[in-house]
């Protein structure tokens, strides 16, 4: 913050961060230590309110105030409004086909899995269709043979 007065002033800062539902997820307040900020000088607040998690999707807002005179605080600058937008991370699949995976791996539900871990399933559908056609052919041949006698 900047002290625009000609005299040294003790400067303070306070802020609150709100999640998309309007709940306070972080708040911080501090006053600078001696020596105070001289006239027409700037002070940087290096210690902050610690880490906090932005866990809700949506728009976060903040209120920040630069203050002087802790005995009777005066707001000399402020900001109220948009801080950031949190969106859900979309992680693309590791693979979409077996060729996307290294040798010895197969693509299963978007992940490359070692072949030995993939359950081997026999393709019964074509076998059943083939067997059904064979049974039908034998049935027709038998019927044709009986009809020819």
Coordinates of C-alpha atoms in Angstrom, one line a residue:
X1 CA 0.0 0.0 0.0
X2 CA 1.0 3.6 -0.5
X3 CA 1.1 6.3 2.1
X4 CA 0.1 9.5 0.2
X5 CA 0.4 11.7 3.3
X6 CA 3.5 13.7 4.2
X7 CA 3.9 12.0 7.6
X8 CA 4.8 8.4 8.5
X9 CA 1.7 6.3 9.0
X10 CA 1.1 2.8 10.4
X11 CA -0.5 0.9 7.6
X12 CA -2.7 -2.2 7.8
X13 CA -4.4 -4.6 5.5
X14 CA -7.5 -6.8 5.9
X15 CA -9.2 -9.1 3.4
X16 CA -11.9 -11.8 3.2
X17 CA -12.3 -14.4 0.4
X18 CA -15.7 -15.8 -0.3
X19 CA -16.5 -19.0 -2.1
X20 CA -19.3 -19.2 -4.8
X21 CA -21.9 -19.9 -2.0
X22 CA -20.9 -16.7 -0.2
X23 CA -19.1 -18.5 2.7
X24 CA -15.8 -17.0 4.0
X25 CA -13.0 -19.3 3.1
X26 CA -10.1 -17.1 4.2
X27 CA -9.7 -13.9 6.1
X28 CA -6.6 -12.0 7.2
X29 CA -5.7 -8.8 9.0
X30 CA -2.4 -7.3 9.9
X31 CA -0.7 -4.0 10.8
X32 CA 2.8 -3.2 9.8
X33 CA 5.6 -3.3 12.5
X34 CA 7.9 -0.4 13.4
X35 CA 9.2 1.6 11.5
X36 CA 6.0 2.7 9.9
X37 CA 5.7 3.8 6.3
X38 CA 7.1 7.2 5.6
X39 CA 5.3 10.0 3.7
X40 CA 4.8 9.2 0.0
X41 CA 6.4 5.7 0.5
X42 CA 5.0 2.3 -0.1
X43 CA 4.8 -0.8 2.1
X44 CA 4.4 -4.4 0.9
X45 CA 2.7 -6.8 3.2
X46 CA 4.7 -10.0 2.9
X47 CA 3.0 -12.2 5.4
X48 CA -0.4 -13.5 4.3
X49 CA -3.2 -15.4 5.8
X50 CA -1.9 -18.8 5.0
X51 CA -3.1 -21.3 2.4
X52 CA -6.7 -22.1 1.8
X53 CA -8.5 -24.4 -0.6
X54 CA -10.6 -23.3 -3.5
X55 CA -12.7 -26.5 -3.5
X56 CA -16.1 -25.3 -4.9
X57 CA -16.6 -24.8 -8.6
X58 CA -17.6 -21.2 -9.5
X59 CA -16.7 -17.6 -9.0
X60 CA -14.8 -16.5 -5.9
X61 CA -14.9 -12.9 -4.7
X62 CA -12.8 -10.9 -2.3
X63 CA -12.9 -7.7 -0.2
X64 CA -9.6 -6.0 0.5
X65 CA -9.0 -2.8 2.5
X66 CA -5.8 -0.8 3.0
X67 CA -6.0 1.0 6.3
X68 CA -4.1 3.6 8.4
X69 CA -4.2 4.4 12.1
X70 CA -5.0 1.3 14.1
X71 CA -6.5 3.3 17.0
X72 CA -9.2 4.7 14.7
X73 CA -8.8 2.9 11.4
X74 CA -9.4 4.8 8.2
X75 CA -9.9 2.9 4.9
X76 CA -7.5 4.6 2.4
X77 CA -8.0 2.1 -0.5
X78 CA -10.2 -0.9 -1.2
X79 CA -11.2 -3.5 -3.7
X80 CA -14.4 -5.5 -3.6
X81 CA -15.2 -8.0 -6.4
X82 CA -14.0 -10.8 -8.6
X83 CA -11.0 -12.9 -7.5
X84 CA -11.1 -16.0 -9.7
X85 CA -13.2 -18.7 -11.2
X86 CA -12.6 -22.4 -10.3
X87 CA -13.5 -25.0 -12.9
X88 CA -13.4 -28.8 -12.7
X89 CA -10.3 -30.2 -14.3
X90 CA -11.2 -32.5 -17.2
X91 CA -8.5 -35.2 -17.5
X92 CA -8.3 -36.7 -21.0
X93 CA -8.2 -40.5 -21.3
X94 CA -4.8 -42.2 -21.4
X95 CA -5.9 -44.1 -24.5
X96 CA -8.9 -44.6 -26.8
X97 CA -7.6 -47.7 -28.7
X98 CA -5.0 -50.4 -27.9
X99 CA -2.5 -48.8 -30.4
X100 CA -2.3 -45.8 -28.0
X101 CA -0.7 -48.0 -25.3
X102 CA 2.8 -49.4 -25.1
X103 CA 3.6 -52.9 -26.2
X104 CA 2.1 -55.5 -23.9
X105 CA -0.7 -53.2 -22.8
X106 CA -4.4 -52.9 -23.8
X107 CA -6.7 -49.9 -23.7
X108 CA -9.5 -50.6 -21.1
X109 CA -11.9 -47.8 -20.2
X110 CA -9.4 -45.1 -21.2
X111 CA -6.4 -46.6 -19.3
X112 CA -3.5 -48.7 -20.5
X113 CA -3.6 -52.0 -18.6
X114 CA -1.0 -54.9 -18.8
X115 CA -2.4 -57.6 -21.0
X116 CA -2.0 -60.2 -18.2
X117 CA -4.4 -58.2 -16.1
X118 CA -7.1 -58.1 -18.7
X119 CA -9.7 -60.8 -18.4
X120 CA -9.7 -63.0 -21.5
X121 CA -13.2 -63.5 -22.8
X122 CA -13.9 -66.0 -25.6
X123 CA -16.1 -64.6 -28.4
X124 CA -19.1 -66.9 -27.9
X125 CA -21.3 -64.9 -30.2
X126 CA -19.7 -65.9 -33.5
X127 CA -19.3 -69.5 -32.2
X128 CA -23.0 -69.7 -31.3
X129 CA -24.1 -68.2 -34.7
X130 CA -21.7 -70.6 -36.5
X131 CA -23.0 -73.6 -34.4
X132 CA -26.6 -72.6 -35.1
X133 CA -26.0 -72.4 -38.8
X134 CA -24.3 -75.8 -38.7
X135 CA -27.2 -77.4 -36.8
X136 CA -29.7 -75.8 -39.2
X137 CA -27.7 -77.1 -42.2
X138 CA -27.6 -80.6 -40.8
X139 CA -31.4 -80.4 -40.1
X140 CA -32.1 -79.3 -43.7
X141 CA -29.8 -82.0 -45.1
X142 CA -31.5 -84.7 -43.0
X143 CA -34.9 -83.5 -44.0
X144 CA -33.9 -83.4 -47.6
X145 CA -32.5 -86.9 -47.4
X146 CA -35.7 -88.2 -45.8
X147 CA -37.8 -86.5 -48.5
X148 CA -35.7 -88.0 -51.3
X149 CA -36.4 -91.6 -50.2

